[in-house]
């Protein structure tokens, strides 16, 4: 993607949220890794599966490491891959609102399979909403 043509959402990056930084202690590493795994199982059946490799093993590990860190756990992502810089890392993928919604909906559906507290799920979805809006890099 030509860097000059990258769309930047007007809202800017999402603000930090203290609510999500407690989720690691509530959901645990195993719960987060399982959630990410189920999310990717849904991605593999979604209209945006073309954006992902056929073998999702590495993608599951990377995203689980990121989520564990974002949700207040160990800094696995930083230790293995350096600073997250997720928006920059995703410039190679054309992400519009359409792709964002599919991605978000896969997480929403995956969450239905977990006995996490309702308020915690809402906090997580609120985080994902802001995060995924910041990943949008094309207007259409």
Coordinates of N, CA, C and O in Angstrom, one line a residue:
X1 N 0.9 -1.2 0.0 CA 0.0 0.0 0.0 C 0.9 1.2 0.0 O 1.9 1.3 0.8
X2 N 0.6 2.2 -0.8 CA 1.3 3.4 -0.9 C 1.0 4.2 0.4 O -0.1 4.5 0.7
X3 N 2.1 4.6 1.1 CA 1.9 5.3 2.4 C 1.2 6.6 2.2 O 0.6 7.1 3.1
X4 N 1.3 7.3 1.0 CA 0.6 8.5 0.8 C -0.9 8.4 0.7 O -1.6 9.3 0.9
X5 N -1.3 7.1 0.4 CA -2.8 6.9 0.2 C -3.4 6.3 1.5 O -4.6 6.0 1.4
X6 N -2.7 6.2 2.6 CA -3.2 5.6 3.8 C -4.2 6.6 4.4 O -3.9 7.7 4.7
X7 N -5.4 6.1 4.7 CA -6.4 6.9 5.4 C -6.1 6.9 6.9 O -5.7 5.8 7.4
X8 N -6.3 8.0 7.5 CA -6.2 8.1 9.0 C -7.5 8.5 9.6 O -8.1 9.5 9.2
X9 N -8.0 7.6 10.5 CA -9.3 7.9 11.1 C -9.3 9.2 11.9 O -8.3 9.5 12.6
X10 N -10.3 10.1 11.7 CA -10.3 11.4 12.4 C -10.3 11.3 13.9 O -9.8 12.2 14.6
X11 N -10.8 10.2 14.5 CA -10.8 10.1 16.0 C -9.4 10.0 16.6 O -9.3 10.2 17.8
X12 N -8.5 9.5 15.8 CA -7.2 9.3 16.4 C -7.1 7.9 17.1 O -8.1 7.2 17.2
X13 N -6.0 7.6 17.8 CA -5.9 6.4 18.5 C -6.8 6.3 19.7 O -7.1 7.4 20.3
X14 N -7.2 5.1 20.1 CA -8.1 5.0 21.3 C -7.3 5.4 22.6 O -6.1 5.2 22.7
X15 N -8.0 6.0 23.5 CA -7.4 6.3 24.8 C -7.1 5.1 25.6 O -7.8 4.1 25.4
X16 N -6.1 5.1 26.5 CA -5.9 4.0 27.4 C -7.1 3.7 28.3 O -7.8 4.6 28.6
X17 N -7.3 2.4 28.6 CA -8.4 2.1 29.4 C -7.9 1.2 30.6 O -7.4 0.1 30.4
X18 N -8.1 1.7 31.8 CA -7.7 1.0 33.0 C -8.6 -0.3 33.1 O -8.1 -1.3 33.7
X19 N -9.8 -0.2 32.7 CA -10.7 -1.4 32.8 C -10.2 -2.6 32.2 O -10.3 -3.7 32.7
X20 N -9.6 -2.5 31.0 CA -9.1 -3.7 30.3 C -7.8 -4.2 30.9 O -7.5 -5.4 30.7
X21 N -7.1 -3.4 31.6 CA -5.8 -3.8 32.2 C -6.0 -4.8 33.4 O -5.1 -5.3 33.8
X22 N -7.3 -5.0 33.8 CA -7.6 -5.9 34.8 C -8.0 -7.3 34.3 O -8.2 -8.2 35.1
X23 N -8.3 -7.4 33.0 CA -8.9 -8.6 32.4 C -7.9 -9.8 32.5 O -8.4 -10.9 32.6
X24 N -6.7 -9.6 32.4 CA -5.7 -10.7 32.5 C -5.9 -11.4 33.8 O -5.9 -12.6 33.8
X25 N -6.0 -10.6 34.9 CA -6.1 -11.3 36.2 C -7.4 -12.0 36.3 O -7.5 -12.9 37.1
X26 N -8.4 -11.6 35.6 CA -9.7 -12.3 35.7 C -9.9 -13.4 34.7 O -10.4 -14.5 35.0
X27 N -9.3 -13.3 33.5 CA -9.5 -14.3 32.4 C -8.4 -15.3 32.4 O -8.6 -16.4 31.9
X28 N -7.2 -14.8 32.8 CA -6.0 -15.7 32.8 C -5.5 -15.9 31.4 O -6.1 -15.6 30.4
X29 N -4.2 -16.3 31.3 CA -3.6 -16.5 30.0 C -4.3 -17.6 29.2 O -4.5 -17.4 28.0
X30 N -4.7 -18.7 29.8 CA -5.3 -19.8 29.1 C -6.6 -19.3 28.5 O -6.9 -19.6 27.3
X31 N -7.4 -18.5 29.3 CA -8.7 -18.0 28.8 C -8.5 -17.1 27.6 O -9.2 -17.1 26.6
X32 N -7.5 -16.2 27.7 CA -7.2 -15.2 26.6 C -6.7 -16.0 25.3 O -7.2 -15.7 24.2
X33 N -5.9 -16.9 25.5 CA -5.4 -17.7 24.4 C -6.5 -18.5 23.7 O -6.6 -18.6 22.5
X34 N -7.4 -19.0 24.5 CA -8.5 -19.8 23.9 C -9.5 -18.8 23.2 O -10.0 -19.2 22.1
X35 N -9.7 -17.7 23.8 CA -10.6 -16.7 23.1 C -10.0 -16.3 21.8 O -10.7 -16.3 20.7
X36 N -8.7 -16.0 21.7 CA -8.0 -15.6 20.5 C -8.1 -16.8 19.5 O -8.4 -16.6 18.3
X37 N -7.9 -18.0 19.9 CA -8.0 -19.1 19.1 C -9.4 -19.3 18.4 O -9.5 -19.5 17.2
X38 N -10.4 -19.1 19.3 CA -11.8 -19.2 18.7 C -12.1 -18.1 17.8 O -12.8 -18.3 16.8
X39 N -11.6 -16.9 18.1 CA -11.7 -15.7 17.2 C -11.1 -16.1 15.8 O -11.8 -15.9 14.8
X40 N -9.9 -16.6 15.8 CA -9.3 -17.0 14.5 C -10.0 -18.1 13.8 O -10.1 -18.1 12.6
X41 N -10.6 -19.0 14.5 CA -11.4 -20.1 13.9 C -12.6 -19.4 13.2 O -13.0 -19.9 12.1
X42 N -13.2 -18.4 13.7 CA -14.3 -17.6 13.1 C -13.7 -16.8 11.9 O -14.4 -16.8 10.8
X43 N -12.6 -16.2 12.0 CA -12.0 -15.5 10.9 C -11.8 -16.4 9.7 O -12.0 -16.0 8.6
X44 N -11.3 -17.6 10.0 CA -11.1 -18.6 8.9 C -12.3 -18.9 8.1 O -12.2 -19.4 7.0
X45 N -13.5 -18.6 8.6 CA -14.7 -18.8 7.9 C -15.4 -17.5 7.5 O -16.5 -17.6 7.0
X46 N -14.7 -16.4 7.6 CA -15.3 -15.1 7.4 C -15.0 -14.6 6.0 O -14.1 -15.1 5.3
X47 N -15.6 -13.5 5.6 CA -15.3 -12.9 4.3 C -14.0 -12.2 4.3 O -13.5 -11.8 3.2
X48 N -13.3 -12.1 5.4 CA -11.9 -11.5 5.4 C -10.8 -12.5 5.6 O -9.7 -12.1 5.8
X49 N -11.2 -13.8 5.4 CA -10.1 -14.8 5.6 C -9.0 -14.6 4.6 O -7.9 -15.1 4.9
X50 N -9.2 -14.0 3.5 CA -8.2 -13.8 2.5 C -7.0 -12.9 3.0 O -5.9 -12.9 2.5
X51 N -7.3 -12.2 4.1 CA -6.3 -11.3 4.7 C -5.3 -12.1 5.6 O -4.3 -11.5 6.0
X52 N -5.6 -13.3 5.9 CA -4.9 -14.1 6.8 C -4.2 -15.3 6.2 O -4.8 -15.8 5.2
X53 N -3.2 -15.8 6.8 CA -2.6 -17.1 6.2 C -3.5 -18.3 6.4 O -4.4 -18.2 7.3
X54 N -3.3 -19.3 5.6 CA -4.1 -20.5 5.8 C -3.9 -21.2 7.1 O -4.8 -21.6 7.8
X55 N -2.6 -21.3 7.5 CA -2.2 -21.8 8.8 C -2.2 -20.6 9.8 O -1.3 -19.8 9.7
X56 N -3.1 -20.6 10.7 CA -3.3 -19.5 11.6 C -2.5 -19.7 12.9 O -2.7 -18.9 13.9
X57 N -1.7 -20.7 13.0 CA -1.0 -21.0 14.3 C -0.2 -19.8 14.8 O -0.3 -19.4 15.9
X58 N 0.6 -19.2 13.9 CA 1.5 -18.1 14.3 C 0.6 -16.8 14.6 O 0.9 -16.1 15.5
X59 N -0.4 -16.6 13.8 CA -1.3 -15.5 14.0 C -1.9 -15.6 15.3 O -2.1 -14.5 16.1
X60 N -2.4 -16.7 15.7 CA -3.0 -16.9 17.0 C -2.0 -16.6 18.1 O -2.4 -16.0 19.1
X61 N -0.8 -17.1 18.0 CA 0.2 -16.8 19.0 C 0.5 -15.3 19.1 O 0.6 -14.8 20.2
X62 N 0.7 -14.7 18.0 CA 1.1 -13.3 18.0 C -0.1 -12.4 18.6 O 0.2 -11.6 19.5
X63 N -1.3 -12.7 18.2 CA -2.4 -11.9 18.7 C -2.7 -12.2 20.2 O -3.0 -11.3 21.0
X64 N -2.5 -13.5 20.6 CA -2.7 -13.8 22.0 C -1.6 -13.1 22.8 O -1.9 -12.5 23.9
X65 N -0.4 -13.1 22.4 CA 0.7 -12.4 23.1 C 0.3 -10.9 23.2 O 0.5 -10.3 24.3
X66 N -0.2 -10.3 22.1 CA -0.6 -8.9 22.2 C -1.7 -8.7 23.2 O -1.7 -7.8 24.0
X67 N -2.7 -9.5 23.1 CA -3.9 -9.3 24.0 C -3.5 -9.5 25.4 O -4.0 -8.8 26.3
X68 N -2.7 -10.5 25.7 CA -2.3 -10.8 27.1 C -1.6 -9.5 27.6 O -1.9 -9.1 28.7
X69 N -0.7 -8.9 26.8 CA -0.1 -7.7 27.2 C -1.1 -6.5 27.4 O -1.0 -5.8 28.4
X70 N -1.9 -6.4 26.4 CA -2.9 -5.3 26.5 C -3.9 -5.4 27.6 O -4.4 -4.4 28.2
X71 N -4.1 -6.6 28.1 CA -5.1 -6.9 29.1 C -4.5 -6.9 30.5 O -5.1 -7.4 31.5
X72 N -3.2 -6.5 30.6 CA -2.6 -6.4 31.9 C -1.6 -7.5 32.3 O -1.2 -7.6 33.4
X73 N -1.4 -8.4 31.3 CA -0.5 -9.6 31.6 C 0.9 -9.3 31.2 O 1.3 -8.2 31.0
X74 N 1.8 -10.4 31.2 CA 3.2 -10.2 30.8 C 3.3 -9.6 29.5 O 2.5 -9.8 28.6
X75 N 4.5 -9.0 29.2 CA 4.8 -8.3 28.0 C 5.4 -9.2 26.9 O 6.4 -9.0 26.4
X76 N 4.7 -10.3 26.7 CA 5.2 -11.3 25.7 C 5.4 -10.7 24.3 O 6.4 -11.0 23.7
X77 N 4.4 -9.9 23.9 CA 4.5 -9.3 22.6 C 5.8 -8.4 22.5 O 6.6 -8.5 21.5
X78 N 5.9 -7.5 23.4 CA 7.1 -6.6 23.4 C 8.4 -7.4 23.4 O 9.3 -7.1 22.7
X79 N 8.5 -8.4 24.3 CA 9.7 -9.2 24.4 C 10.1 -10.0 23.1 O 11.2 -10.1 22.8
X80 N 9.0 -10.5 22.4 CA 9.3 -11.3 21.2 C 9.4 -10.4 19.9 O 10.1 -10.8 19.0
X81 N 8.6 -9.3 19.9 CA 8.5 -8.6 18.6 C 8.8 -7.1 18.7 O 8.7 -6.4 17.7
X82 N 9.1 -6.6 19.8 CA 9.3 -5.2 20.0 C 8.0 -4.4 20.2 O 7.0 -5.0 20.4
X83 N 8.1 -3.1 20.1 CA 6.9 -2.3 20.3 C 5.8 -2.7 19.4 O 6.0 -3.0 18.2
X84 N 4.5 -2.7 19.9 CA 3.4 -3.2 19.1 C 3.2 -2.4 17.8 O 3.1 -3.1 16.7
X85 N 3.1 -1.1 17.8 CA 2.9 -0.3 16.6 C 1.9 -1.0 15.6 O 2.2 -1.2 14.4
X86 N 0.8 -1.4 16.2 CA -0.2 -2.2 15.4 C -0.7 -1.5 14.1 O -0.9 -2.2 13.1
X87 N -1.0 -0.2 14.2 CA -1.5 0.4 13.0 C -0.4 0.3 11.9 O -0.8 0.0 10.8
X88 N 0.8 0.6 12.2 CA 1.9 0.6 11.2 C 2.0 -0.9 10.7 O 2.2 -1.1 9.5
X89 N 2.0 -1.8 11.6 CA 2.1 -3.2 11.1 C 1.0 -3.7 10.2 O 1.2 -4.7 9.5
X90 N -0.1 -3.0 10.2 CA -1.3 -3.4 9.4 C -1.4 -2.6 8.1 O -2.3 -2.8 7.4
X91 N -0.5 -1.7 7.8 CA -0.5 -0.9 6.6 C -0.5 -1.8 5.4 O -1.1 -1.5 4.3
X92 N 0.1 -3.0 5.5 CA 0.1 -3.9 4.3 C -1.3 -4.5 3.9 O -1.4 -5.0 2.8
X93 N -2.2 -4.4 4.8 CA -3.5 -4.9 4.6 C -4.5 -3.8 4.4 O -4.6 -2.9 5.2
X94 N -5.3 -3.9 3.3 CA -6.3 -2.8 3.1 C -7.5 -3.0 4.0 O -8.3 -3.9 3.8
X95 N -7.6 -2.2 5.0 CA -8.7 -2.3 6.0 C -9.6 -1.1 5.9 O -9.2 0.0 6.2
X96 N -10.8 -1.4 5.6 CA -11.9 -0.4 5.5 C -12.9 -0.7 6.7 O -12.7 -1.7 7.4
X97 N -13.9 0.1 6.8 CA -14.9 -0.1 7.8 C -15.5 -1.5 7.6 O -15.8 -2.2 8.6
X98 N -15.7 -1.9 6.4 CA -16.3 -3.2 6.1 C -15.5 -4.3 6.8 O -16.0 -5.2 7.4
X99 N -14.2 -4.4 6.5 CA -13.3 -5.4 7.1 C -13.2 -5.3 8.6 O -13.2 -6.3 9.3
X100 N -13.2 -4.1 9.1 CA -13.2 -3.8 10.6 C -14.4 -4.4 11.3 O -14.3 -5.1 12.3
X101 N -15.6 -4.3 10.7 CA -16.8 -4.8 11.3 C -16.8 -6.3 11.3 O -17.2 -6.9 12.3
X102 N -16.3 -6.9 10.2 CA -16.2 -8.4 10.2 C -15.3 -8.9 11.3 O -15.6 -9.8 12.1
X103 N -14.1 -8.2 11.4 CA -13.1 -8.6 12.5 C -13.7 -8.4 13.9 O -13.6 -9.3 14.7
X104 N -14.4 -7.3 14.1 CA -15.0 -7.0 15.4 C -16.1 -8.1 15.7 O -16.2 -8.6 16.8
X105 N -16.9 -8.4 14.7 CA -18.0 -9.3 14.9 C -17.5 -10.7 15.3 O -18.1 -11.5 16.0
X106 N -16.3 -11.1 14.7 CA -15.7 -12.4 15.0 C -15.4 -12.5 16.5 O -15.6 -13.5 17.2
X107 N -14.8 -11.4 17.0 CA -14.5 -11.3 18.5 C -15.8 -11.4 19.3 O -15.9 -12.1 20.3
X108 N -16.8 -10.6 18.9 CA -18.1 -10.6 19.6 C -18.7 -12.0 19.7 O -19.1 -12.4 20.7
X109 N -18.7 -12.7 18.6 CA -19.2 -14.1 18.5 C -18.4 -15.0 19.4 O -18.9 -15.9 20.1
X110 N -17.0 -14.9 19.3 CA -16.2 -15.8 20.1 C -16.4 -15.6 21.6 O -16.4 -16.5 22.4
X111 N -16.7 -14.3 22.0 CA -16.9 -14.0 23.4 C -18.1 -14.8 24.0 O -18.2 -15.0 25.2
X112 N -19.1 -15.0 23.1 CA -20.3 -15.7 23.5 C -20.0 -17.1 24.2 O -20.8 -17.6 25.0
X113 N -18.9 -17.7 23.8 CA -18.6 -19.0 24.3 C -17.9 -19.0 25.6 O -17.5 -20.1 26.1
X114 N -17.7 -17.9 26.2 CA -16.9 -17.8 27.4 C -17.7 -17.3 28.6 O -18.6 -16.4 28.4
X115 N -17.5 -17.8 29.8 CA -18.3 -17.5 31.0 C -17.8 -16.2 31.7 O -18.0 -16.0 32.9
X116 N -17.1 -15.3 30.9 CA -16.6 -14.1 31.5 C -17.8 -13.2 32.0 O -18.9 -13.3 31.4
X117 N -17.5 -12.4 33.0 CA -18.5 -11.4 33.5 C -19.0 -10.5 32.3 O -18.2 -10.1 31.5
X118 N -20.3 -10.2 32.3 CA -20.9 -9.4 31.2 C -20.1 -8.1 31.1 O -19.8 -7.6 30.0
X119 N -19.9 -7.4 32.3 CA -19.3 -6.1 32.3 C -17.9 -6.2 31.7 O -17.4 -5.2 31.0
X120 N -17.2 -7.2 32.0 CA -15.8 -7.4 31.4 C -15.9 -7.6 29.9 O -15.0 -7.0 29.2
X121 N -16.8 -8.3 29.4 CA -17.0 -8.5 28.0 C -17.3 -7.1 27.3 O -16.7 -6.8 26.3
X122 N -18.1 -6.3 28.0 CA -18.5 -5.0 27.5 C -17.2 -4.1 27.4 O -16.9 -3.4 26.4
X123 N -16.4 -4.1 28.5 CA -15.2 -3.4 28.5 C -14.2 -3.8 27.4 O -13.6 -3.0 26.7
X124 N -14.1 -5.1 27.2 CA -13.2 -5.7 26.1 C -13.7 -5.2 24.8 O -13.0 -4.8 23.9
X125 N -15.0 -5.3 24.5 CA -15.6 -5.0 23.2 C -15.4 -3.5 23.0 O -15.2 -3.0 21.8
X126 N -15.5 -2.7 24.0 CA -15.3 -1.2 23.9 C -13.9 -1.0 23.5 O -13.6 -0.2 22.6
X127 N -12.9 -1.7 24.1 CA -11.5 -1.6 23.7 C -11.3 -2.0 22.3 O -10.7 -1.3 21.5
X128 N -11.9 -3.1 21.9 CA -11.8 -3.6 20.5 C -12.4 -2.7 19.5 O -11.8 -2.5 18.4
X129 N -13.5 -2.0 19.9 CA -14.1 -1.1 18.9 C -13.2 0.1 18.6 O -12.9 0.4 17.5
X130 N -12.6 0.7 19.7 CA -11.7 1.8 19.5 C -10.4 1.4 18.8 O -9.9 2.0 17.8
X131 N -9.9 0.2 19.2 CA -8.7 -0.3 18.6 C -8.9 -0.6 17.1 O -8.1 -0.2 16.3
X132 N -10.0 -1.3 16.8 CA -10.2 -1.6 15.4 C -10.5 -0.4 14.5 O -10.1 -0.4 13.3
X133 N -11.1 0.6 15.0 CA -11.4 1.8 14.3 C -10.0 2.5 13.9 O -9.9 3.0 12.8
X134 N -9.0 2.4 14.8 CA -7.7 3.0 14.6 C -7.0 2.2 13.5 O -6.1 2.7 12.9
X135 N -7.3 0.9 13.3 CA -6.6 0.1 12.3 C -7.1 0.4 10.9 O -6.5 0.0 9.9
X136 N -8.3 1.0 10.7 CA -8.8 1.3 9.4 C -7.8 2.2 8.7 O -7.4 3.3 9.2
X137 N -7.4 1.8 7.5 CA -6.4 2.5 6.7 C -6.8 2.9 5.3 O -6.0 3.4 4.5
X138 N -8.1 2.7 5.0 CA -8.6 3.1 3.7 C -10.1 3.5 3.9 O -10.8 3.0 4.7
X139 N -10.5 4.6 3.2 CA -11.8 5.1 3.4 C -12.9 4.2 2.9 O -14.0 4.2 3.5
X140 N -12.6 3.5 1.8 CA -13.7 2.6 1.3 C -13.1 1.3 0.9 O -12.0 1.1 0.6

